[in-house]
Amino acid sequence: GIQLQHRPLAPDFFFFALTEIDGARFYGACIVVYEPLSTHAVSKLYDDFHQQQPASSSATLTAAQKRRKLEEDELREGKQQVFAPKCICLLSHFPYFNALNHSLDAIYRTFQKGGVIEKPIYRLLHEIPYLPAGRRLRLAF
């Protein structure tokens, strides 16, 4: 399941390779960042959690359960902040790990400045022109 944090953890980068049944490979790079959850999102998570749990009366709560209930109330009221992990992955047919890493780093720097992490990805996908159908790109080194 998801592990919420009371403070944002440092970003975590990792790489991986996927192999299809025909031997074709995809290379990927991921970054995990922690972003704050809104009080509405926290309330919804707790509501969904409590719907799955059997009901218990407040008279039978243990000390640990009472402490969790108090913490939950503070989170719902916005007195504490909670951070949830978000993972962004880039895939490539080529093992350009440095390029993938630099791209994820640029996305993270935008996120660090208070931006929405999806915004640079949206720009990247919509500003790169596509090749016309049937055309090939030839690279010369």
Short mmCIF file of N, CA, C and O in Angstrom, two decimals:
data_model
loop_
_atom_site.label_atom_id
_atom_site.label_comp_id
_atom_site.label_asym_id
_atom_site.label_seq_id
_atom_site.Cartn_x
_atom_site.Cartn_y
_atom_site.Cartn_z
N GLY A 1 0.81 -1.18 0.00
CA GLY A 1 0.00 0.00 0.00
C GLY A 1 0.86 1.26 0.00
O GLY A 1 2.08 1.21 0.00
N ILE A 2 0.20 2.36 0.03
CA ILE A 2 0.86 3.66 0.03
C ILE A 2 1.39 3.97 1.43
O ILE A 2 0.75 3.64 2.42
N GLN A 3 2.54 4.56 1.50
CA GLN A 3 3.11 4.97 2.79
C GLN A 3 3.21 6.48 2.81
O GLN A 3 4.03 7.07 2.11
N LEU A 4 2.35 7.10 3.61
CA LEU A 4 2.37 8.56 3.75
C LEU A 4 3.47 8.96 4.72
O LEU A 4 3.81 8.20 5.63
N GLN A 5 4.01 10.15 4.52
CA GLN A 5 5.10 10.65 5.37
C GLN A 5 4.69 11.99 5.98
O GLN A 5 3.91 12.73 5.39
N HIS A 6 5.26 12.29 7.14
CA HIS A 6 4.99 13.58 7.78
C HIS A 6 5.92 14.68 7.28
O HIS A 6 5.74 15.85 7.58
N ARG A 7 6.93 14.28 6.52
CA ARG A 7 7.83 15.25 5.90
C ARG A 7 8.25 14.68 4.54
O ARG A 7 8.28 13.46 4.37
N PRO A 8 8.55 15.53 3.59
CA PRO A 8 8.94 15.00 2.28
C PRO A 8 10.32 14.35 2.35
O PRO A 8 11.24 14.90 2.95
N LEU A 9 10.46 13.18 1.80
CA LEU A 9 11.75 12.51 1.74
C LEU A 9 12.50 12.99 0.50
O LEU A 9 11.92 13.56 -0.42
N ALA A 10 13.80 12.75 0.49
CA ALA A 10 14.63 13.12 -0.67
C ALA A 10 14.16 12.32 -1.88
O ALA A 10 13.68 11.19 -1.74
N PRO A 11 14.28 12.89 -3.08
CA PRO A 11 13.86 12.15 -4.27
C PRO A 11 14.72 10.91 -4.46
O PRO A 11 15.88 10.87 -4.07
N ASP A 12 14.13 9.91 -5.06
CA ASP A 12 14.81 8.64 -5.29
C ASP A 12 14.77 8.34 -6.80
O ASP A 12 13.70 8.32 -7.39
N PHE A 13 15.95 8.18 -7.41
CA PHE A 13 16.05 7.83 -8.83
C PHE A 13 16.36 6.35 -8.95
O PHE A 13 17.11 5.80 -8.15
N PHE A 14 15.80 5.71 -9.97
CA PHE A 14 16.21 4.35 -10.28
C PHE A 14 15.96 4.05 -11.75
O PHE A 14 15.19 4.74 -12.41
N PHE A 15 16.69 3.05 -12.25
CA PHE A 15 16.62 2.66 -13.66
C PHE A 15 16.15 1.21 -13.74
O PHE A 15 16.32 0.44 -12.80
N PHE A 16 15.59 0.84 -14.89
CA PHE A 16 15.17 -0.54 -15.10
C PHE A 16 15.13 -0.83 -16.59
O PHE A 16 15.19 0.08 -17.42
N ALA A 17 15.04 -2.11 -16.93
CA ALA A 17 14.90 -2.54 -18.33
C ALA A 17 13.76 -3.55 -18.39
O ALA A 17 13.61 -4.39 -17.51
N LEU A 18 12.96 -3.45 -19.44
CA LEU A 18 11.87 -4.38 -19.69
C LEU A 18 12.20 -5.13 -20.97
O LEU A 18 12.64 -4.53 -21.94
N THR A 19 11.97 -6.44 -20.98
CA THR A 19 12.22 -7.24 -22.17
C THR A 19 10.91 -7.88 -22.62
O THR A 19 10.24 -8.54 -21.82
N GLU A 20 10.55 -7.65 -23.87
CA GLU A 20 9.35 -8.26 -24.41
C GLU A 20 9.64 -9.69 -24.83
O GLU A 20 10.79 -10.12 -24.88
N ILE A 21 8.60 -10.43 -25.17
CA ILE A 21 8.74 -11.84 -25.52
C ILE A 21 9.63 -12.04 -26.75
O ILE A 21 10.33 -13.05 -26.86
N ASP A 22 9.66 -11.05 -27.66
CA ASP A 22 10.50 -11.16 -28.85
C ASP A 22 11.92 -10.67 -28.62
O ASP A 22 12.72 -10.62 -29.54
N GLY A 23 12.25 -10.29 -27.40
CA GLY A 23 13.60 -9.84 -27.06
C GLY A 23 13.80 -8.34 -27.14
O GLY A 23 14.85 -7.84 -26.76
N ALA A 24 12.80 -7.60 -27.63
CA ALA A 24 12.91 -6.14 -27.70
C ALA A 24 12.96 -5.58 -26.28
O ALA A 24 12.28 -6.06 -25.38
N ARG A 25 13.79 -4.57 -26.12
CA ARG A 25 13.95 -3.98 -24.79
C ARG A 25 13.45 -2.55 -24.73
O ARG A 25 13.53 -1.80 -25.70
N PHE A 26 12.95 -2.20 -23.56
CA PHE A 26 12.62 -0.83 -23.21
C PHE A 26 13.44 -0.50 -21.99
O PHE A 26 13.61 -1.32 -21.10
N TYR A 27 13.97 0.72 -21.97
CA TYR A 27 14.77 1.17 -20.84
C TYR A 27 14.01 2.28 -20.14
O TYR A 27 13.41 3.13 -20.79
N GLY A 28 14.04 2.26 -18.85
CA GLY A 28 13.28 3.25 -18.10
C GLY A 28 14.08 3.87 -16.98
O GLY A 28 15.02 3.29 -16.45
N ALA A 29 13.69 5.08 -16.65
CA ALA A 29 14.25 5.80 -15.51
C ALA A 29 13.07 6.39 -14.74
O ALA A 29 12.11 6.87 -15.35
N CYS A 30 13.13 6.31 -13.43
CA CYS A 30 12.04 6.80 -12.59
C CYS A 30 12.58 7.70 -11.50
O CYS A 30 13.72 7.57 -11.07
N ILE A 31 11.72 8.60 -11.06
CA ILE A 31 12.00 9.42 -9.89
C ILE A 31 10.76 9.35 -8.99
O ILE A 31 9.63 9.41 -9.48
N VAL A 32 10.99 9.17 -7.71
CA VAL A 32 9.91 9.19 -6.73
C VAL A 32 10.07 10.47 -5.92
O VAL A 32 11.14 10.73 -5.35
N VAL A 33 9.03 11.30 -5.93
CA VAL A 33 9.02 12.55 -5.16
C VAL A 33 7.84 12.50 -4.19
O VAL A 33 6.91 11.71 -4.37
N TYR A 34 7.89 13.33 -3.19
CA TYR A 34 6.81 13.40 -2.21
C TYR A 34 6.15 14.76 -2.30
O TYR A 34 6.82 15.78 -2.23
N GLU A 35 4.84 14.74 -2.49
CA GLU A 35 4.10 15.99 -2.59
C GLU A 35 3.04 16.04 -1.50
O GLU A 35 2.52 15.00 -1.07
N PRO A 36 2.72 17.26 -1.03
CA PRO A 36 1.73 17.38 0.05
C PRO A 36 0.33 17.01 -0.42
O PRO A 36 -0.05 17.28 -1.56
N LEU A 37 -0.40 16.36 0.47
CA LEU A 37 -1.80 16.04 0.19
C LEU A 37 -2.68 17.15 0.75
O LEU A 37 -2.39 17.69 1.82
N SER A 38 -3.75 17.45 0.07
CA SER A 38 -4.72 18.43 0.57
C SER A 38 -5.48 17.80 1.73
O SER A 38 -5.54 16.58 1.87
N THR A 39 -6.08 18.66 2.57
CA THR A 39 -6.87 18.13 3.69
C THR A 39 -8.05 17.32 3.17
O THR A 39 -8.45 16.34 3.79
N HIS A 40 -8.59 17.70 2.01
CA HIS A 40 -9.69 16.94 1.41
C HIS A 40 -9.23 15.52 1.05
O HIS A 40 -9.93 14.54 1.31
N ALA A 41 -8.04 15.40 0.46
CA ALA A 41 -7.51 14.09 0.08
C ALA A 41 -7.23 13.24 1.32
O ALA A 41 -7.51 12.03 1.33
N VAL A 42 -6.70 13.86 2.38
CA VAL A 42 -6.44 13.14 3.62
C VAL A 42 -7.74 12.62 4.22
O VAL A 42 -7.85 11.46 4.61
N SER A 43 -8.76 13.47 4.25
CA SER A 43 -10.07 13.06 4.77
C SER A 43 -10.64 11.90 3.97
O SER A 43 -11.18 10.94 4.54
N LYS A 44 -10.52 11.97 2.66
CA LYS A 44 -11.04 10.89 1.82
C LYS A 44 -10.30 9.59 2.08
O LYS A 44 -10.92 8.52 2.16
N LEU A 45 -8.98 9.64 2.23
CA LEU A 45 -8.21 8.43 2.54
C LEU A 45 -8.67 7.82 3.86
O LEU A 45 -8.86 6.61 3.96
N TYR A 46 -8.83 8.66 4.88
CA TYR A 46 -9.27 8.14 6.18
C TYR A 46 -10.69 7.60 6.10
O TYR A 46 -11.00 6.56 6.69
N ASP A 47 -11.58 8.27 5.37
CA ASP A 47 -12.96 7.79 5.23
C ASP A 47 -12.97 6.42 4.55
O ASP A 47 -13.67 5.50 4.99
N ASP A 48 -12.20 6.29 3.47
CA ASP A 48 -12.13 5.00 2.76
C ASP A 48 -11.55 3.92 3.67
O ASP A 48 -12.02 2.77 3.67
N PHE A 49 -10.54 4.26 4.45
CA PHE A 49 -9.92 3.31 5.37
C PHE A 49 -10.92 2.84 6.41
O PHE A 49 -11.04 1.65 6.68
N HIS A 50 -11.67 3.78 7.00
CA HIS A 50 -12.61 3.43 8.06
C HIS A 50 -13.80 2.63 7.53
O HIS A 50 -14.40 1.86 8.28
N GLN A 51 -14.14 2.79 6.26
CA GLN A 51 -15.23 2.00 5.69
C GLN A 51 -14.84 0.53 5.59
O GLN A 51 -15.68 -0.35 5.61
N GLN A 52 -13.53 0.26 5.50
CA GLN A 52 -13.05 -1.11 5.37
C GLN A 52 -12.80 -1.77 6.73
O GLN A 52 -12.61 -2.97 6.80
N GLN A 53 -12.77 -0.98 7.79
CA GLN A 53 -12.46 -1.49 9.13
C GLN A 53 -13.75 -1.75 9.90
O GLN A 53 -14.72 -1.02 9.76
N PRO A 54 -13.74 -2.77 10.78
CA PRO A 54 -14.92 -2.99 11.63
C PRO A 54 -15.05 -1.85 12.63
O PRO A 54 -14.05 -1.29 13.11
N ALA A 55 -16.28 -1.46 12.93
CA ALA A 55 -16.54 -0.35 13.86
C ALA A 55 -16.20 -0.78 15.28
O ALA A 55 -16.41 -1.92 15.68
N SER A 56 -15.66 0.16 16.07
CA SER A 56 -15.40 -0.09 17.49
C SER A 56 -15.83 1.15 18.25
O SER A 56 -15.73 2.27 17.77
N SER A 57 -16.29 0.93 19.46
CA SER A 57 -16.76 2.06 20.26
C SER A 57 -15.56 2.79 20.84
O SER A 57 -14.49 2.22 21.04
N SER A 58 -15.74 4.08 21.12
CA SER A 58 -14.63 4.88 21.64
C SER A 58 -14.22 4.42 23.04
O SER A 58 -13.12 4.70 23.49
N ALA A 59 -15.10 3.70 23.75
CA ALA A 59 -14.78 3.23 25.10
C ALA A 59 -13.77 2.08 25.06
O ALA A 59 -13.07 1.85 26.04
N THR A 60 -13.70 1.37 23.94
CA THR A 60 -12.80 0.22 23.86
C THR A 60 -11.49 0.52 23.13
O THR A 60 -10.73 -0.39 22.85
N LEU A 61 -11.22 1.77 22.83
CA LEU A 61 -10.00 2.12 22.11
C LEU A 61 -8.79 1.98 23.02
O LEU A 61 -8.81 2.39 24.18
N THR A 62 -7.71 1.42 22.47
CA THR A 62 -6.45 1.34 23.22
C THR A 62 -5.76 2.70 23.17
O THR A 62 -6.17 3.60 22.42
N ALA A 63 -4.70 2.84 23.95
CA ALA A 63 -3.95 4.11 23.96
C ALA A 63 -3.39 4.42 22.57
O ALA A 63 -3.43 5.57 22.12
N ALA A 64 -2.89 3.41 21.87
CA ALA A 64 -2.34 3.62 20.52
C ALA A 64 -3.45 4.04 19.55
O ALA A 64 -3.24 4.93 18.71
N GLN A 65 -4.62 3.44 19.66
CA GLN A 65 -5.74 3.80 18.79
C GLN A 65 -6.21 5.23 19.07
O GLN A 65 -6.55 5.97 18.16
N LYS A 66 -6.20 5.62 20.35
CA LYS A 66 -6.60 6.99 20.71
C LYS A 66 -5.60 8.00 20.15
O LYS A 66 -5.96 9.06 19.66
N ARG A 67 -4.30 7.64 20.21
CA ARG A 67 -3.25 8.51 19.67
C ARG A 67 -3.41 8.66 18.16
O ARG A 67 -3.31 9.75 17.61
N ARG A 68 -3.70 7.53 17.46
CA ARG A 68 -3.93 7.59 16.01
C ARG A 68 -5.17 8.42 15.68
O ARG A 68 -5.18 9.15 14.71
N LYS A 69 -6.21 8.31 16.50
CA LYS A 69 -7.44 9.08 16.28
C LYS A 69 -7.15 10.57 16.43
O LYS A 69 -7.61 11.39 15.63
N LEU A 70 -6.38 10.96 17.44
CA LEU A 70 -6.01 12.35 17.65
C LEU A 70 -5.18 12.86 16.46
O LEU A 70 -5.41 13.96 15.95
N GLU A 71 -4.23 12.05 16.01
CA GLU A 71 -3.41 12.43 14.86
C GLU A 71 -4.28 12.58 13.61
O GLU A 71 -4.12 13.52 12.83
N GLU A 72 -5.21 11.66 13.43
CA GLU A 72 -6.13 11.73 12.28
C GLU A 72 -6.94 13.02 12.32
O GLU A 72 -7.11 13.69 11.30
N ASP A 73 -7.44 13.39 13.50
CA ASP A 73 -8.22 14.63 13.63
C ASP A 73 -7.38 15.85 13.27
O ASP A 73 -7.85 16.76 12.59
N GLU A 74 -6.12 15.86 13.72
CA GLU A 74 -5.23 16.98 13.40
C GLU A 74 -4.96 17.05 11.89
O GLU A 74 -4.90 18.14 11.31
N LEU A 75 -4.81 15.89 11.25
CA LEU A 75 -4.58 15.86 9.81
C LEU A 75 -5.81 16.35 9.05
O LEU A 75 -5.70 17.12 8.10
N ARG A 76 -6.98 15.92 9.48
CA ARG A 76 -8.23 16.34 8.83
C ARG A 76 -8.45 17.85 8.94
O ARG A 76 -9.01 18.47 8.05
N GLU A 77 -8.00 18.42 10.07
CA GLU A 77 -8.19 19.86 10.29
C GLU A 77 -7.07 20.68 9.66
O GLU A 77 -7.10 21.91 9.73
N GLY A 78 -6.09 20.04 9.08
CA GLY A 78 -5.00 20.76 8.42
C GLY A 78 -3.92 21.25 9.38
O GLY A 78 -3.10 22.08 9.01
N LYS A 79 -3.91 20.75 10.61
CA LYS A 79 -2.89 21.18 11.58
C LYS A 79 -1.54 20.51 11.30
O LYS A 79 -0.51 20.99 11.75
N GLN A 80 -1.57 19.38 10.62
CA GLN A 80 -0.35 18.69 10.21
C GLN A 80 -0.41 18.48 8.70
O GLN A 80 -1.48 18.44 8.12
N GLN A 81 0.74 18.33 8.10
CA GLN A 81 0.79 18.10 6.66
C GLN A 81 1.25 16.67 6.41
O GLN A 81 2.06 16.12 7.16
N VAL A 82 0.71 16.07 5.37
CA VAL A 82 1.06 14.71 5.00
C VAL A 82 1.56 14.72 3.56
O VAL A 82 1.02 15.44 2.72
N PHE A 83 2.57 13.92 3.30
CA PHE A 83 3.17 13.84 1.96
C PHE A 83 2.99 12.44 1.41
O PHE A 83 3.19 11.45 2.11
N ALA A 84 2.61 12.38 0.14
CA ALA A 84 2.41 11.10 -0.54
C ALA A 84 3.44 10.95 -1.66
O ALA A 84 3.80 11.92 -2.31
N PRO A 85 3.90 9.73 -1.89
CA PRO A 85 4.87 9.52 -2.98
C PRO A 85 4.19 9.59 -4.34
O PRO A 85 3.03 9.23 -4.50
N LYS A 86 4.93 10.11 -5.30
CA LYS A 86 4.49 10.14 -6.70
C LYS A 86 5.70 9.70 -7.52
O LYS A 86 6.80 10.20 -7.34
N CYS A 87 5.47 8.75 -8.42
CA CYS A 87 6.55 8.22 -9.24
C CYS A 87 6.32 8.62 -10.69
O CYS A 87 5.25 8.43 -11.23
N ILE A 88 7.34 9.20 -11.30
CA ILE A 88 7.31 9.59 -12.71
C ILE A 88 8.36 8.74 -13.42
O ILE A 88 9.52 8.70 -13.00
N CYS A 89 7.96 8.07 -14.50
CA CYS A 89 8.88 7.22 -15.25
C CYS A 89 8.95 7.67 -16.70
O CYS A 89 7.94 8.09 -17.28
N LEU A 90 10.13 7.60 -17.27
CA LEU A 90 10.35 7.85 -18.69
C LEU A 90 10.85 6.56 -19.32
O LEU A 90 11.71 5.89 -18.75
N LEU A 91 10.31 6.21 -20.48
CA LEU A 91 10.71 4.99 -21.19
C LEU A 91 11.36 5.34 -22.51
O LEU A 91 11.01 6.34 -23.14
N SER A 92 12.29 4.48 -22.94
CA SER A 92 12.99 4.69 -24.20
C SER A 92 13.31 3.33 -24.81
O SER A 92 13.48 2.34 -24.10
N HIS A 93 13.41 3.31 -26.15
CA HIS A 93 13.89 2.10 -26.81
C HIS A 93 15.41 2.01 -26.75
O HIS A 93 15.98 0.98 -27.10
N PHE A 94 16.05 3.09 -26.32
CA PHE A 94 17.51 3.15 -26.30
C PHE A 94 18.01 3.36 -24.88
O PHE A 94 17.39 4.08 -24.09
N PRO A 95 19.16 2.78 -24.53
CA PRO A 95 19.68 2.88 -23.16
C PRO A 95 20.41 4.20 -22.89
O PRO A 95 21.58 4.22 -22.53
N TYR A 96 19.69 5.30 -23.07
CA TYR A 96 20.28 6.63 -22.82
C TYR A 96 19.98 7.04 -21.38
O TYR A 96 19.19 7.95 -21.12
N PHE A 97 20.61 6.36 -20.45
CA PHE A 97 20.30 6.56 -19.03
C PHE A 97 20.64 7.98 -18.56
O PHE A 97 19.91 8.55 -17.76
N ASN A 98 21.75 8.53 -19.06
CA ASN A 98 22.09 9.90 -18.65
C ASN A 98 21.05 10.90 -19.13
O ASN A 98 20.66 11.80 -18.38
N ALA A 99 20.59 10.75 -20.37
CA ALA A 99 19.57 11.67 -20.90
C ALA A 99 18.27 11.53 -20.11
O ALA A 99 17.62 12.53 -19.79
N LEU A 100 17.88 10.30 -19.81
CA LEU A 100 16.66 10.08 -19.02
C LEU A 100 16.81 10.68 -17.63
O LEU A 100 15.90 11.34 -17.12
N ASN A 101 17.98 10.48 -17.04
CA ASN A 101 18.23 11.02 -15.70
C ASN A 101 18.21 12.55 -15.71
O ASN A 101 17.62 13.17 -14.82
N HIS A 102 18.83 13.17 -16.71
CA HIS A 102 18.83 14.64 -16.79
C HIS A 102 17.42 15.18 -17.01
O HIS A 102 17.06 16.21 -16.45
N SER A 103 16.62 14.48 -17.80
CA SER A 103 15.24 14.90 -18.02
C SER A 103 14.44 14.83 -16.73
O SER A 103 13.69 15.76 -16.39
N LEU A 104 14.60 13.75 -15.98
CA LEU A 104 13.90 13.63 -14.71
C LEU A 104 14.38 14.68 -13.71
O LEU A 104 13.59 15.23 -12.94
N ASP A 105 15.68 14.98 -13.75
CA ASP A 105 16.23 16.01 -12.86
C ASP A 105 15.62 17.37 -13.18
O ASP A 105 15.27 18.13 -12.28
N ALA A 106 15.46 17.69 -14.46
CA ALA A 106 14.85 18.96 -14.86
C ALA A 106 13.39 19.02 -14.40
O ALA A 106 12.92 20.06 -13.93
N ILE A 107 12.69 17.92 -14.55
CA ILE A 107 11.30 17.86 -14.08
C ILE A 107 11.26 18.08 -12.57
O ILE A 107 10.43 18.83 -12.05
N TYR A 108 12.16 17.44 -11.85
CA TYR A 108 12.20 17.59 -10.39
C TYR A 108 12.51 19.03 -9.98
O TYR A 108 11.92 19.55 -9.04
N ARG A 109 13.45 19.68 -10.67
CA ARG A 109 13.78 21.07 -10.32
C ARG A 109 12.56 21.98 -10.49
O ARG A 109 12.34 22.88 -9.69
N THR A 110 11.75 21.74 -11.52
CA THR A 110 10.51 22.50 -11.70
C THR A 110 9.57 22.25 -10.53
O THR A 110 8.97 23.17 -9.99
N PHE A 111 9.47 21.00 -10.13
CA PHE A 111 8.61 20.62 -9.01
C PHE A 111 9.10 21.28 -7.71
O PHE A 111 8.30 21.75 -6.91
N GLN A 112 10.42 21.33 -7.52
CA GLN A 112 11.01 21.92 -6.31
C GLN A 112 10.69 23.40 -6.19
O GLN A 112 10.58 23.93 -5.10
N LYS A 113 10.55 24.08 -7.32
CA LYS A 113 10.26 25.51 -7.31
C LYS A 113 8.80 25.80 -7.02
O LYS A 113 8.36 26.94 -7.11
N GLY A 114 8.03 24.76 -6.70
CA GLY A 114 6.63 24.96 -6.36
C GLY A 114 5.69 24.71 -7.51
O GLY A 114 4.50 24.98 -7.41
N GLY A 115 6.20 24.19 -8.60
CA GLY A 115 5.34 23.92 -9.75
C GLY A 115 4.66 22.57 -9.63
O GLY A 115 4.92 21.78 -8.74
N VAL A 116 3.77 22.33 -10.54
CA VAL A 116 3.09 21.03 -10.63
C VAL A 116 3.99 20.12 -11.45
O VAL A 116 4.42 20.49 -12.54
N ILE A 117 4.27 18.94 -10.94
CA ILE A 117 5.25 18.06 -11.58
C ILE A 117 4.79 17.59 -12.97
O ILE A 117 5.60 17.31 -13.83
N GLU A 118 3.50 17.55 -13.21
CA GLU A 118 3.00 17.10 -14.50
C GLU A 118 3.17 18.15 -15.60
O GLU A 118 3.16 17.82 -16.78
N LYS A 119 3.31 19.41 -15.22
CA LYS A 119 3.36 20.50 -16.21
C LYS A 119 4.55 20.37 -17.18
O LYS A 119 4.36 20.47 -18.40
N PRO A 120 5.80 20.16 -16.71
CA PRO A 120 6.89 20.02 -17.69
C PRO A 120 6.75 18.78 -18.56
O PRO A 120 7.18 18.77 -19.70
N ILE A 121 6.11 17.73 -18.04
CA ILE A 121 5.89 16.53 -18.85
C ILE A 121 4.89 16.85 -19.96
O ILE A 121 5.09 16.47 -21.12
N TYR A 122 3.84 17.55 -19.61
CA TYR A 122 2.84 17.97 -20.61
C TYR A 122 3.51 18.79 -21.71
O TYR A 122 3.30 18.56 -22.89
N ARG A 123 4.34 19.75 -21.30
CA ARG A 123 5.04 20.60 -22.28
C ARG A 123 5.95 19.76 -23.17
O ARG A 123 6.01 19.95 -24.39
N LEU A 124 6.67 18.84 -22.56
CA LEU A 124 7.60 17.98 -23.30
C LEU A 124 6.84 17.18 -24.36
O LEU A 124 7.27 17.10 -25.52
N LEU A 125 5.71 16.63 -24.00
CA LEU A 125 4.94 15.80 -24.93
C LEU A 125 4.26 16.60 -26.02
O LEU A 125 4.05 16.11 -27.12
N HIS A 126 3.89 17.85 -25.72
CA HIS A 126 3.15 18.62 -26.70
C HIS A 126 4.01 19.59 -27.51
O HIS A 126 3.54 20.15 -28.49
N GLU A 127 5.26 19.80 -27.12
CA GLU A 127 6.12 20.72 -27.86
C GLU A 127 7.09 20.01 -28.78
O GLU A 127 7.70 20.63 -29.63
N ILE A 128 7.26 18.70 -28.62
CA ILE A 128 8.15 17.95 -29.50
C ILE A 128 7.36 17.56 -30.74
O ILE A 128 6.34 16.88 -30.64
N PRO A 129 7.80 17.98 -31.91
CA PRO A 129 7.05 17.64 -33.13
C PRO A 129 7.19 16.15 -33.46
O PRO A 129 8.23 15.54 -33.23
N TYR A 130 6.13 15.58 -33.99
CA TYR A 130 6.14 14.19 -34.43
C TYR A 130 6.57 14.13 -35.89
O TYR A 130 6.31 15.05 -36.66
N LEU A 131 7.18 13.02 -36.27
CA LEU A 131 7.51 12.81 -37.68
C LEU A 131 6.24 12.46 -38.43
O LEU A 131 5.37 11.77 -37.91
N PRO A 132 6.11 12.93 -39.66
CA PRO A 132 4.95 12.52 -40.46
C PRO A 132 4.95 11.00 -40.65
O PRO A 132 6.01 10.36 -40.65
N ALA A 133 3.77 10.43 -40.82
CA ALA A 133 3.64 8.98 -40.99
C ALA A 133 4.49 8.51 -42.17
O ALA A 133 4.51 9.13 -43.23
N GLY A 134 5.21 7.41 -41.98
CA GLY A 134 6.03 6.83 -43.04
C GLY A 134 7.40 7.45 -43.19
O GLY A 134 8.21 6.99 -43.99
N ARG A 135 7.71 8.51 -42.46
CA ARG A 135 9.02 9.18 -42.56
C ARG A 135 9.95 8.61 -41.50
O ARG A 135 9.53 8.18 -40.44
N ARG A 136 11.25 8.64 -41.77
CA ARG A 136 12.25 8.16 -40.83
C ARG A 136 13.20 9.31 -40.48
O ARG A 136 13.46 10.17 -41.30
N LEU A 137 13.72 9.23 -39.30
CA LEU A 137 14.71 10.20 -38.85
C LEU A 137 16.09 9.57 -38.99
O LEU A 137 16.32 8.47 -38.49
N ARG A 138 16.98 10.25 -39.68
CA ARG A 138 18.32 9.73 -39.85
C ARG A 138 19.28 10.62 -39.07
O ARG A 138 19.32 11.82 -39.24
N LEU A 139 20.06 9.98 -38.18
CA LEU A 139 21.03 10.71 -37.37
C LEU A 139 22.43 10.46 -37.91
O LEU A 139 22.78 9.33 -38.23
N ALA A 140 23.22 11.50 -38.00
CA ALA A 140 24.61 11.39 -38.45
C ALA A 140 25.51 11.86 -37.32
O ALA A 140 25.27 12.90 -36.72
N PHE A 141 26.53 11.10 -37.04
CA PHE A 141 27.47 11.46 -35.96
C PHE A 141 28.81 11.85 -36.53
O PHE A 141 29.28 11.36 -37.48
#
